[in-house]
PDB file of C-alpha atoms and ligand atoms in Angstrom:
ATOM      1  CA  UNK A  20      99.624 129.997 233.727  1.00  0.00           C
ATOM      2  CA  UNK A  21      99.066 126.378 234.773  1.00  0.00           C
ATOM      3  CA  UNK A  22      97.527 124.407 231.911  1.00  0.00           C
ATOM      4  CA  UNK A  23      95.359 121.830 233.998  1.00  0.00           C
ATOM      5  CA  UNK A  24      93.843 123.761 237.229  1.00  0.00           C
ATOM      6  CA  UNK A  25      92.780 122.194 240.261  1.00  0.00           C
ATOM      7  CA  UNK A  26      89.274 122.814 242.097  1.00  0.00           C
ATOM      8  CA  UNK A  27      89.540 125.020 245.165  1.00  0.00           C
ATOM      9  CA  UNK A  28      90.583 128.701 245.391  1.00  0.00           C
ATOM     10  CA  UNK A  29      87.456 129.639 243.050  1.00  0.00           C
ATOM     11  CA  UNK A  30      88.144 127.234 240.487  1.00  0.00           C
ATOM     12  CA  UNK A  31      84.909 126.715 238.509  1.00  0.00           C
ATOM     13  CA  UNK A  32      84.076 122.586 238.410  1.00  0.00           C
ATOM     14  CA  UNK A  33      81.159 120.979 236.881  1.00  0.00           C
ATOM     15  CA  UNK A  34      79.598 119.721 240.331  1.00  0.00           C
ATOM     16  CA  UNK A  35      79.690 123.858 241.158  1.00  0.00           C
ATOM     17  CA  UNK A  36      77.850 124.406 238.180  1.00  0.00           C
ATOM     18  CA  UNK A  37      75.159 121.768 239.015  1.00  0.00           C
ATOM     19  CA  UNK A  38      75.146 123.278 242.387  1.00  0.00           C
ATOM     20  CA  UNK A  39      73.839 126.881 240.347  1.00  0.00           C
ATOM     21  CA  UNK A  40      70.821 125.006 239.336  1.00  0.00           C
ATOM     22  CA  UNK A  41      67.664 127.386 240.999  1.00  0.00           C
ATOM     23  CA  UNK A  42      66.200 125.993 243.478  1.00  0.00           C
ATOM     24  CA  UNK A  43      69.128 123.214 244.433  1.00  0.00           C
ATOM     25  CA  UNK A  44      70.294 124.801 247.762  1.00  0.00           C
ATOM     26  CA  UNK A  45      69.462 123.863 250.889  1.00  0.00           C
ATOM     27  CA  UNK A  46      67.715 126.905 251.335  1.00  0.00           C
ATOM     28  CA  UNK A  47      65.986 126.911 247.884  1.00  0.00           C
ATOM     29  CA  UNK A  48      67.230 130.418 247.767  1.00  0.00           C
ATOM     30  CA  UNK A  49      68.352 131.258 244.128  1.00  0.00           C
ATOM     31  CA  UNK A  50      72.029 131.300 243.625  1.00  0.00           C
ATOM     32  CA  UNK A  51      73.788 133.516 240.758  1.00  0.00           C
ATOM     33  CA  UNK A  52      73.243 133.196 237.844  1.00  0.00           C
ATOM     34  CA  UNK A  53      75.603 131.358 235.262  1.00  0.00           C
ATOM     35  CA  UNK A  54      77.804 133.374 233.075  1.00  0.00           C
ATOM     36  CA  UNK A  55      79.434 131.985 230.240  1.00  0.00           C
ATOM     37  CA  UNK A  56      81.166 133.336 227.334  1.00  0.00           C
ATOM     38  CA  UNK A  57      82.602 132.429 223.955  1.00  0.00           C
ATOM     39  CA  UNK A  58      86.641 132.496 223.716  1.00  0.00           C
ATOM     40  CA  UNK A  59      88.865 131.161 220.970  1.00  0.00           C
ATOM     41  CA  UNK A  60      91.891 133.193 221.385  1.00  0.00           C
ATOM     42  CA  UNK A  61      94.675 133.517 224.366  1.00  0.00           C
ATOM     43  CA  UNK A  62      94.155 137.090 224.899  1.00  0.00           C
ATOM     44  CA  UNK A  63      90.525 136.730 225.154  1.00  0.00           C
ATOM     45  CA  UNK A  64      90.211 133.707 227.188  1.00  0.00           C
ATOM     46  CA  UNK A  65      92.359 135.476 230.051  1.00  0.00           C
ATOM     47  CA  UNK A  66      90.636 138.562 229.905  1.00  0.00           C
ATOM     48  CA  UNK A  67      87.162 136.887 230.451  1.00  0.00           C
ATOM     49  CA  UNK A  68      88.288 134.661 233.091  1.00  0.00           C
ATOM     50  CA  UNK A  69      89.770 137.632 235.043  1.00  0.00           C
ATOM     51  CA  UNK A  70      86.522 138.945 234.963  1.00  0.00           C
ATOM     52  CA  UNK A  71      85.479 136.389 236.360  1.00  0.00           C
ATOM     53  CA  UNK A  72      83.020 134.537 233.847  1.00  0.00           C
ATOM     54  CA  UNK A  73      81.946 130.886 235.354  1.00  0.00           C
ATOM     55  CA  UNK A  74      82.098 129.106 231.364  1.00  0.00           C
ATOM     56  CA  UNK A  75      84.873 129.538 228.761  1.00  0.00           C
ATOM     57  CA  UNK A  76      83.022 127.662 225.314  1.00  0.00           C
ATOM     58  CA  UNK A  77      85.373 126.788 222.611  1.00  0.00           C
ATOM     59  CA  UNK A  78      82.388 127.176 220.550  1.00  0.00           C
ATOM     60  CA  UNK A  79      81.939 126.255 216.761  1.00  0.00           C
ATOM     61  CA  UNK A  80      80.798 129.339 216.434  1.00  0.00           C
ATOM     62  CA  UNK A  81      84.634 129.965 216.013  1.00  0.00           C
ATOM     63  CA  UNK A  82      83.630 128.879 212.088  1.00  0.00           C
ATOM     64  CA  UNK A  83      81.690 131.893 211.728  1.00  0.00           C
ATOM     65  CA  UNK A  84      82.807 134.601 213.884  1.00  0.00           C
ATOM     66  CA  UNK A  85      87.182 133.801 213.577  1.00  0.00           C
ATOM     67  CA  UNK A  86      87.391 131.872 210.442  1.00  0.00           C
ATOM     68  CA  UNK A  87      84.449 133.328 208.608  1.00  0.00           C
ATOM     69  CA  UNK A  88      82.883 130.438 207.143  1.00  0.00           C
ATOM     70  CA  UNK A  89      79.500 131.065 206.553  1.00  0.00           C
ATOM     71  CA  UNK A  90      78.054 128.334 209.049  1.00  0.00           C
ATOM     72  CA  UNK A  91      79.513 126.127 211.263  1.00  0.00           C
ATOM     73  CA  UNK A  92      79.950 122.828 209.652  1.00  0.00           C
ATOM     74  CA  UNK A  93      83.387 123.481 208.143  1.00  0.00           C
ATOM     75  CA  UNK A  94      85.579 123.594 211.030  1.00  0.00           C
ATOM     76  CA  UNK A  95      87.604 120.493 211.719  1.00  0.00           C
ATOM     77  CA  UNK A  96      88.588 118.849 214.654  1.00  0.00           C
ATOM     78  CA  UNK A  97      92.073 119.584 214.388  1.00  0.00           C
ATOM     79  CA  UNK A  98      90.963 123.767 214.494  1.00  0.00           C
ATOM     80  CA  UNK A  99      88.748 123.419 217.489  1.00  0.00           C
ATOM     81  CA  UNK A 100      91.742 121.824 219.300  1.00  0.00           C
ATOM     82  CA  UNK A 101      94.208 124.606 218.324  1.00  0.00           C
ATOM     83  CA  UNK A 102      91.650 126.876 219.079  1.00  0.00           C
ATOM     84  CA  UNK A 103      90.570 124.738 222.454  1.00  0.00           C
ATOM     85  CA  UNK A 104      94.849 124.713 223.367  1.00  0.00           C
ATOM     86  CA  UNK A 105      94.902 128.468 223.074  1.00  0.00           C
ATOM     87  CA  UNK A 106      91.950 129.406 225.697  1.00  0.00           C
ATOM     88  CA  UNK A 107      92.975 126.773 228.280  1.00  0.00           C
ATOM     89  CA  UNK A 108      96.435 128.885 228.381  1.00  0.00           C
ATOM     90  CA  UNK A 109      94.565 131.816 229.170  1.00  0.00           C
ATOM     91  CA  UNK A 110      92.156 130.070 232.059  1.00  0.00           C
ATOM     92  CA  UNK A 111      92.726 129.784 235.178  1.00  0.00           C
ATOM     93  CA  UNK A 112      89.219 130.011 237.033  1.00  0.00           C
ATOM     94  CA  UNK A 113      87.046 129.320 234.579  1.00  0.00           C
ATOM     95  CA  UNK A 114      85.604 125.996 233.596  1.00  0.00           C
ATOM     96  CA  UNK A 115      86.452 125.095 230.069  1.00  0.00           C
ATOM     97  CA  UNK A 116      84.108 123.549 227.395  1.00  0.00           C
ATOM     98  CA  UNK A 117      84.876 122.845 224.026  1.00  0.00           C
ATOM     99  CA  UNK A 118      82.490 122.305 221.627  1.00  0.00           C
ATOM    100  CA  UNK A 119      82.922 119.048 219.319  1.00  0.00           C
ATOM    101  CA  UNK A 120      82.698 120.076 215.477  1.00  0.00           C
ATOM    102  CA  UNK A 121      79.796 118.622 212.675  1.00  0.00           C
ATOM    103  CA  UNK A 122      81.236 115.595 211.574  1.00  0.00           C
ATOM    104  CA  UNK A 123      83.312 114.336 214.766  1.00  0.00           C
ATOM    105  CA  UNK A 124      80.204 112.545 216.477  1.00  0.00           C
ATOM    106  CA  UNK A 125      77.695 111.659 213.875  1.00  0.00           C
ATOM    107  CA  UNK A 126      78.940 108.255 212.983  1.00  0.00           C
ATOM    108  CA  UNK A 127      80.939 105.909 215.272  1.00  0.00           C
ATOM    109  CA  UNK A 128      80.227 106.558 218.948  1.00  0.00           C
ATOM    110  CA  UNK A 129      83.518 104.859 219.556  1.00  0.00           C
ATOM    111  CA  UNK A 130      85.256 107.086 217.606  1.00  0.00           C
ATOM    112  CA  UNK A 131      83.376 110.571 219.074  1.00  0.00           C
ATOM    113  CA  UNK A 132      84.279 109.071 222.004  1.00  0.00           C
ATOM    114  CA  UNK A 133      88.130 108.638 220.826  1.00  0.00           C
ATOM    115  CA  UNK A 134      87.577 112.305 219.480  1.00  0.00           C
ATOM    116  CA  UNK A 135      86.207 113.987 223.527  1.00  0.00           C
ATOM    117  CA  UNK A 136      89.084 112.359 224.883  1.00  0.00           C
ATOM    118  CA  UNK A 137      91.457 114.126 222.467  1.00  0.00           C
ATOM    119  CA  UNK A 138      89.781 117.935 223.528  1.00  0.00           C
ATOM    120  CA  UNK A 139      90.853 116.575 227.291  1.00  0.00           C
ATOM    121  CA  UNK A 140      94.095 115.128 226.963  1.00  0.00           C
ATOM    122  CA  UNK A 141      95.428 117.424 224.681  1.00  0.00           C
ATOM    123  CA  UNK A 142      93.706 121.043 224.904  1.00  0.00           C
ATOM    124  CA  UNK A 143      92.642 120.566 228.614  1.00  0.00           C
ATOM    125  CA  UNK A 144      88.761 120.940 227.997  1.00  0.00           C
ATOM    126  CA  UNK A 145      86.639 119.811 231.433  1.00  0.00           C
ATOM    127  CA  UNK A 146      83.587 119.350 229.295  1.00  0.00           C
ATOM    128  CA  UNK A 147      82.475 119.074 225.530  1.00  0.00           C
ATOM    129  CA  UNK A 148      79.191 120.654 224.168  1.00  0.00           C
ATOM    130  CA  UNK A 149      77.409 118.253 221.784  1.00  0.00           C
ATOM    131  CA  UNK A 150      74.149 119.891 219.898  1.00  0.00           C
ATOM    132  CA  UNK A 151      70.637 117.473 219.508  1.00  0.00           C
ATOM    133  CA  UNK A 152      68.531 115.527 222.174  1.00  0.00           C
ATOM    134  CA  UNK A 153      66.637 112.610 222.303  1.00  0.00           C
ATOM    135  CA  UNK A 154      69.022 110.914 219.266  1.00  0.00           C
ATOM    136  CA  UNK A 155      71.970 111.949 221.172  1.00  0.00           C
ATOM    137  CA  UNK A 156      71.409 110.171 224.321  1.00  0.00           C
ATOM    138  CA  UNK A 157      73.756 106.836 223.566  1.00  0.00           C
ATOM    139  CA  UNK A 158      76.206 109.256 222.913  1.00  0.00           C
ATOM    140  CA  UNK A 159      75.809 111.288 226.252  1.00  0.00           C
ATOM    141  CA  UNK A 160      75.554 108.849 227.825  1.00  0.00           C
ATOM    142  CA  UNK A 161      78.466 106.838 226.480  1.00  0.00           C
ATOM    143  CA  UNK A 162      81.038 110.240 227.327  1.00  0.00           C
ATOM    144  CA  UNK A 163      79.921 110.301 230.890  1.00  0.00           C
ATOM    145  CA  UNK A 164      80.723 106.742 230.821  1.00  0.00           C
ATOM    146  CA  UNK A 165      84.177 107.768 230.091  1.00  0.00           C
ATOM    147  CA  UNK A 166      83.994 110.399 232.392  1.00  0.00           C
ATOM    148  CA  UNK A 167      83.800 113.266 230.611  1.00  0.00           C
ATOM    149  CA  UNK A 168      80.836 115.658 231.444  1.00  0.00           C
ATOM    150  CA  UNK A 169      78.712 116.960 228.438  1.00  0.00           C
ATOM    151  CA  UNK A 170      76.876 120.224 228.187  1.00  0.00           C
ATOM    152  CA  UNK A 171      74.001 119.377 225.442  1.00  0.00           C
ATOM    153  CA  UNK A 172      72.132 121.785 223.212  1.00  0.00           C
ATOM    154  CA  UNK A 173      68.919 121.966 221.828  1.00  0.00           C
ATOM    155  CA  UNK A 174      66.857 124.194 219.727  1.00  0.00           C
ATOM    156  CA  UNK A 175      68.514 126.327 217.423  1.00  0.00           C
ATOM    157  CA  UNK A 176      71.584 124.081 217.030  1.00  0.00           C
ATOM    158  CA  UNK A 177      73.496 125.504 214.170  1.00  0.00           C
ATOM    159  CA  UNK A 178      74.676 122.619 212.676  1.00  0.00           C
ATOM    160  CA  UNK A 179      71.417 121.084 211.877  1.00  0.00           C
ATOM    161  CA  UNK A 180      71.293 124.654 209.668  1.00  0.00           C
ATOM    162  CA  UNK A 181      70.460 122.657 206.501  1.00  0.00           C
ATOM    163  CA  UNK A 182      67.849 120.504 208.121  1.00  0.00           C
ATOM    164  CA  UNK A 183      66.103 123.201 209.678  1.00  0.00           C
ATOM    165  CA  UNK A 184      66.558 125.424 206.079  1.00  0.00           C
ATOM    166  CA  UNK A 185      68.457 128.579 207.961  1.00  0.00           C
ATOM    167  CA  UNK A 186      68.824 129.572 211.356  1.00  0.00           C
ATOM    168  CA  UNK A 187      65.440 129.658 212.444  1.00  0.00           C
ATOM    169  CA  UNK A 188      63.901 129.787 215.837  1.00  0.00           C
ATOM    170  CA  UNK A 189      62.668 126.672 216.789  1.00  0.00           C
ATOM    171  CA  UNK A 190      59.860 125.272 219.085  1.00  0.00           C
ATOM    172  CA  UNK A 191      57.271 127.898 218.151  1.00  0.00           C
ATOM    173  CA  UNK A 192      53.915 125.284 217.521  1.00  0.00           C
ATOM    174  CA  UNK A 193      52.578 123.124 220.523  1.00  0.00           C
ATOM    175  CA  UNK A 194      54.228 120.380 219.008  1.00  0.00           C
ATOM    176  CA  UNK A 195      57.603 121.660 218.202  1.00  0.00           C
ATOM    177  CA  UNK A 196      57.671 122.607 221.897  1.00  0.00           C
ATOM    178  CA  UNK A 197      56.519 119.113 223.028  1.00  0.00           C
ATOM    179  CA  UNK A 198      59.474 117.762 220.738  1.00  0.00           C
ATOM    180  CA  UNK A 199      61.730 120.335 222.962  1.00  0.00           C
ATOM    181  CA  UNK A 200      60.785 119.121 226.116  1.00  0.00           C
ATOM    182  CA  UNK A 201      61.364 115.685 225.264  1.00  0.00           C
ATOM    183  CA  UNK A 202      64.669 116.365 223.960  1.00  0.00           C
ATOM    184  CA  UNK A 203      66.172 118.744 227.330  1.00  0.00           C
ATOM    185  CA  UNK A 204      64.304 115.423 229.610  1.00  0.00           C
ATOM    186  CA  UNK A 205      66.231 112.933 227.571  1.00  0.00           C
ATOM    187  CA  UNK A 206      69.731 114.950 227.304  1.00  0.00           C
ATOM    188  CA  UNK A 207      69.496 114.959 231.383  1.00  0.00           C
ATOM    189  CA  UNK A 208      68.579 111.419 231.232  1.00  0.00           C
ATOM    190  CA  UNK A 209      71.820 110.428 229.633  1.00  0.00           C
ATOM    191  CA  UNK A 210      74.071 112.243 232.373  1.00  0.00           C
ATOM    192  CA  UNK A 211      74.415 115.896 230.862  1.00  0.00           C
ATOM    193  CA  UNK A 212      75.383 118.341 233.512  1.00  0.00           C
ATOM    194  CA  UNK A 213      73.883 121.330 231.934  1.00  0.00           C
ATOM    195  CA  UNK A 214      71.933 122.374 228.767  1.00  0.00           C
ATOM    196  CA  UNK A 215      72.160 125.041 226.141  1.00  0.00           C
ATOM    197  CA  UNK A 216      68.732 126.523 224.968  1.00  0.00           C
ATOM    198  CA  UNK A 217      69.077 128.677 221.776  1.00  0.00           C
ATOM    199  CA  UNK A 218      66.892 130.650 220.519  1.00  0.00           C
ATOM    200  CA  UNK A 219      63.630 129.135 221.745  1.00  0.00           C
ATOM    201  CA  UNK A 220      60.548 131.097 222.780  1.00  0.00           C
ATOM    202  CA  UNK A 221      60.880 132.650 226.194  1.00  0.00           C
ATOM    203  CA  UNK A 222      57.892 130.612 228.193  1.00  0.00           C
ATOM    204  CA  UNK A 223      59.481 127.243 226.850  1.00  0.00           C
ATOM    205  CA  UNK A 224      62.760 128.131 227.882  1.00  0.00           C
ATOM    206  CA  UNK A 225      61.164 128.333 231.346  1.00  0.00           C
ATOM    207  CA  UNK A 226      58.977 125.469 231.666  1.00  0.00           C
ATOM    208  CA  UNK A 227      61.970 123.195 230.562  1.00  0.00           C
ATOM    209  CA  UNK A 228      63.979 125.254 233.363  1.00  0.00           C
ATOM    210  CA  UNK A 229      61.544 124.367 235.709  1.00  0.00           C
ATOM    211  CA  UNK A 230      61.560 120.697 234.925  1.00  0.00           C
ATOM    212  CA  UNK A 231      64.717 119.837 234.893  1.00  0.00           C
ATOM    213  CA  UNK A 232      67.090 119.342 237.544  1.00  0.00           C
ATOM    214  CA  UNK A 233      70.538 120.638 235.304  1.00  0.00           C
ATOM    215  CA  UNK A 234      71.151 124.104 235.143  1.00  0.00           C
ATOM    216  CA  UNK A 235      69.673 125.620 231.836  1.00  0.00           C
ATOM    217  CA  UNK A 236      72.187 128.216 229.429  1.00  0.00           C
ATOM    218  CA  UNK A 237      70.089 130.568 227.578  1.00  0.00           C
ATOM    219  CA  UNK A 238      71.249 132.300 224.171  1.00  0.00           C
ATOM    220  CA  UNK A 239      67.937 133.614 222.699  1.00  0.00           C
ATOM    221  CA  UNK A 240      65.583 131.880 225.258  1.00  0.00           C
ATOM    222  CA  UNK A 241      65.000 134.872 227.787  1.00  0.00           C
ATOM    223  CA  UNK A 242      65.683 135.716 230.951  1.00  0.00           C
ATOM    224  CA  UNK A 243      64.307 132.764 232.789  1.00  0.00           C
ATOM    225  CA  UNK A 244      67.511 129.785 232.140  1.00  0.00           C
ATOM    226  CA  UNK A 245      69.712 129.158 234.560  1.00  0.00           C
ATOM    227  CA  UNK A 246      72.513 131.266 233.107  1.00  0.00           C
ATOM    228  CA  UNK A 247      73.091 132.610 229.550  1.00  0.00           C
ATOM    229  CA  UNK A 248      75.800 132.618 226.837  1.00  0.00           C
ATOM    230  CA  UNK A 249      77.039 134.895 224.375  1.00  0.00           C
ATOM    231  CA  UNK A 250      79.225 134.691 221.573  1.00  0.00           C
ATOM    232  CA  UNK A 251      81.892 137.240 222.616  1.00  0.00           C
ATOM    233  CA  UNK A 252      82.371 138.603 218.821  1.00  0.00           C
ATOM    234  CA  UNK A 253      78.504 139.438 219.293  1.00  0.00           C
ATOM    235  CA  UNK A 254      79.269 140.952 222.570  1.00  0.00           C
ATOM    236  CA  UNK A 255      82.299 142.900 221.920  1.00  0.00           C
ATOM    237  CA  UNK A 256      80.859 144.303 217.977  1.00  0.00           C
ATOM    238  CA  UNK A 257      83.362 142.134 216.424  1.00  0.00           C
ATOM    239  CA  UNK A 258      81.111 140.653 213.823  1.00  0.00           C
ATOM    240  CA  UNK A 259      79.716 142.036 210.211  1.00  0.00           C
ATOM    241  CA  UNK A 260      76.034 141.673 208.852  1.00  0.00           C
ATOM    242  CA  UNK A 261      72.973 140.895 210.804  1.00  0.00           C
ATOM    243  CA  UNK A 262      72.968 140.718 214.581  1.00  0.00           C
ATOM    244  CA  UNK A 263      70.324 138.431 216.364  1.00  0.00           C
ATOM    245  CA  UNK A 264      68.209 140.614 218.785  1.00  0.00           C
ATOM    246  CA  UNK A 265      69.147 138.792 221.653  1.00  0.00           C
ATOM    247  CA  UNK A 266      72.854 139.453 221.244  1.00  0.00           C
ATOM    248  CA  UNK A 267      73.637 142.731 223.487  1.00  0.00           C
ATOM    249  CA  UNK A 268      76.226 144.430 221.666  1.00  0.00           C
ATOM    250  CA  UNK A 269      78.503 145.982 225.359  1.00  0.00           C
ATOM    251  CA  UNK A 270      81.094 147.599 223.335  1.00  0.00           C
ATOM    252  CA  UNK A 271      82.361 148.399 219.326  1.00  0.00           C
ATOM    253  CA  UNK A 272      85.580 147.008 219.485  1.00  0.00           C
ATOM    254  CA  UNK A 273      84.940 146.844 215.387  1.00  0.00           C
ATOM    255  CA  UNK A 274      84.900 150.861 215.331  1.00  0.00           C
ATOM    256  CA  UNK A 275      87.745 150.810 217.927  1.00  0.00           C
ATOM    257  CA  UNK A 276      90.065 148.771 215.704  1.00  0.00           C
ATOM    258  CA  UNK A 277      88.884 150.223 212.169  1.00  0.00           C
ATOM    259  CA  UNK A 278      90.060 153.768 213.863  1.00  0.00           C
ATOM    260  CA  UNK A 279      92.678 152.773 215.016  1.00  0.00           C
ATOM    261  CA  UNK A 280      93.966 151.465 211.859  1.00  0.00           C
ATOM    262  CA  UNK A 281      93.138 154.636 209.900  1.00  0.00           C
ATOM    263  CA  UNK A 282      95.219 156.652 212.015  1.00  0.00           C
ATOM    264  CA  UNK A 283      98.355 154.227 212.183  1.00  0.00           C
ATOM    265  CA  UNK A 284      98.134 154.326 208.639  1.00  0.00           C
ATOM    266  CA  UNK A 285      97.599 158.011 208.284  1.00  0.00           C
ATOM    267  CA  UNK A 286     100.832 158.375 210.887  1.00  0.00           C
ATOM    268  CA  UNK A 287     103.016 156.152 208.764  1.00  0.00           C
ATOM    269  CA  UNK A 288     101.990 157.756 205.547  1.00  0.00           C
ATOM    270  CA  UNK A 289     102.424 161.312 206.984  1.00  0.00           C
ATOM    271  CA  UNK A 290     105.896 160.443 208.447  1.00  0.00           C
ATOM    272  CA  UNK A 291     104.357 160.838 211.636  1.00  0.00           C
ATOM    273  CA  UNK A 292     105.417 157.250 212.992  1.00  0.00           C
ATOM    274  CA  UNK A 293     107.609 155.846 214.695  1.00  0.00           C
ATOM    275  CA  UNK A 294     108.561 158.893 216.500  1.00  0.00           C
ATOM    276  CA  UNK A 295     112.286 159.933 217.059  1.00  0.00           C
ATOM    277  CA  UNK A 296     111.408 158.289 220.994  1.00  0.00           C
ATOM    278  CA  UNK A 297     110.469 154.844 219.272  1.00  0.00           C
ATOM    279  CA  UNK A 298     113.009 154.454 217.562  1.00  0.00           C
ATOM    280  CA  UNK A 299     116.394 152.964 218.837  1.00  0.00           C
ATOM    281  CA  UNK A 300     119.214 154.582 218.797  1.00  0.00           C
ATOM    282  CA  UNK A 301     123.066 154.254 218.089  1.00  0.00           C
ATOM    283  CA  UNK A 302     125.566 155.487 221.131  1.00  0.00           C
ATOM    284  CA  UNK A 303     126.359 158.644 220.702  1.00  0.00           C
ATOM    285  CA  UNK A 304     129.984 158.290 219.960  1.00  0.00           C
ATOM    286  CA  UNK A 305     129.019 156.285 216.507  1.00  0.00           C
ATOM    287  CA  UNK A 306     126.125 158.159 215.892  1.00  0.00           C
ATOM    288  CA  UNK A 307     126.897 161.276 213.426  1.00  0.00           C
ATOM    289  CA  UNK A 308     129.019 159.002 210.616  1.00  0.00           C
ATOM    290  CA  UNK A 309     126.334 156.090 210.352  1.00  0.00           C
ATOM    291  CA  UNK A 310     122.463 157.582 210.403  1.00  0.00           C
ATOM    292  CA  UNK A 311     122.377 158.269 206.351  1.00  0.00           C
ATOM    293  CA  UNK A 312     118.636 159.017 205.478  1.00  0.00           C
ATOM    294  CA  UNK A 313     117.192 157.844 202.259  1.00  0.00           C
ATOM    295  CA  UNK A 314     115.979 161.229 200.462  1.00  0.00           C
TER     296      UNK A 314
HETATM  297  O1  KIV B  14      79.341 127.623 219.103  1.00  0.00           O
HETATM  298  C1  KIV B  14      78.848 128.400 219.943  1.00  0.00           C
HETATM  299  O2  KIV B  14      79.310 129.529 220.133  1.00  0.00           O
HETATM  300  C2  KIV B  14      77.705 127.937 220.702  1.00  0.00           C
HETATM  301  C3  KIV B  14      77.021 128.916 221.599  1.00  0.00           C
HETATM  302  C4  KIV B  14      76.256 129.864 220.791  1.00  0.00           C
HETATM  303  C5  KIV B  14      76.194 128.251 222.607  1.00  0.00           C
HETATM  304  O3  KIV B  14      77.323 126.821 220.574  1.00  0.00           O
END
């Protein structure tokens, strides 16, 4: 699997994905929606792009969901690249994002700079996902300037969690919502290719969709973004304790594995595995003499 794909032949690029916006075509008729998914893993990252989902995120939700911190600000640079490494192996069609971690923007734009141009050189992100608005535009702007495309995200951004006192929806009063709205125009403003909303109230989620000219992602902002995104733990019932309601649960691969477990270990306790067929065998002529079996 090549680890740095070129456009054509499907490929999924950032100008495609500003061609999704609704509305944009020639013909204003609405193209497809955009799909994007959470992957941190090899396995995972090549199933979802055969499927043939437009957005791979290296998300920080990787904290939460692989490494079971109990928020997102733990997770270190250093992870989201080894996690950001593993999915670009598995992606072929996809367009790759990686998400950059608490900590490895908020202080010297040079140095978040320094810190994007690692998660391209060196784990083959096409994009990085930065959370906030209006006081991230520098920044934006600043990582366009060294030509690498940012997704932004407002609303619910998880690693404001101890600012906002939990994770809360957010933009609920008239003026919260105003504060919104100012924050998707400015993220644009800066160069942003495309926006996450999370979990926002439905009808803001769609007037800011309607404003802007970048494709809105939706995770918890209704039906009427440009796309949507889903943290594939949440979508595959990989996760423990409480589930947000917008996050469809398409299969219990939890139950699947937990079974699955319970009868491999039933089998090995019972004597019941490995079978005589998986097991590997002697030639025959030196067979009798050497298979001793511990009674
Ligand atoms: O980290 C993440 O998984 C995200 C998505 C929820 C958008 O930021």
């Amino acid at each position: 699997m090549s680890s740095f794909p070129t456009a054509g032949n499907g490929k999924v690029t950032v100008p495609g994905i500003l061609q999704r916006k609704s509305g944009v075509t020639p013909e204003n008729s609405s193209p497809a929606k955009i799909t994007c998914l959470t992957a941190y893993d090899y396995p995972t990252a090549r199933l979802l792009d055969e499927a043939g989902v437009d957005i791979l995120l290296v998300g920080d939700s990787l904290a939460m969901v692989v490494l079971g911190y109990e928020s997102t600000l733990p997770v270190t640079l250093e992870e989201m690249l080894h996690h950001a490494r593993a999915v670009r192996r598995g992606t072929r069609h996809a367009l790759l994002v990686a998400d950059m971690p608490y900590g490895s923007y908020h202080d010297d734009p040079m140095e978040a700079v320094r810190h994007a141009v690692r998660f391209v050189k060196e784990a083959g992100a096409e994009a990085v996902k930065i959370e906030g608005g209006e006081r991230r535009m520098d920044l934006i702007a600043r990582l366009v300037e060294a030509e690498i495309p940012v997704m932004g995200h407002i609303g619910l951004t998880p690693q404001s969690v101890n600012t906002f006192g939990g994770f809360r929806v957010q933009g609920r009063t008239e003026e919260a919502g105003e504060k919104l709205l100012r924050d998707a125009r400015a993220v644009e403003a800066a160069g942003a290719f495309s926006i996450v909303l999370e979990s926002i109230p439905r009808e803001l989620a769609a007037k800011i969709t309607a404003e802007l000219r970048i494709p809105t992602i939706g995770i918890g902002a209704g039906p009427d973004c440009d796309g949507q995104v889903l943290v594939i733990n949440d979508l595959l019932g990989l996760t423990f304790g409480h589930q947000p309601k917008f996050a469809r649960r398409y299969a219990d691969i939890g139950q699947i594995i937990s079974n699955a477990a319970a009868e491999y270990i039933r089998d090995v306790q019972k004597g019941n595995f490995p079978a005589d067929e998986e097991s590997y065998h002697l030639p025959a002529e030196l067979r009798g003499a050497a298979v001793t079996r511990r009674r």
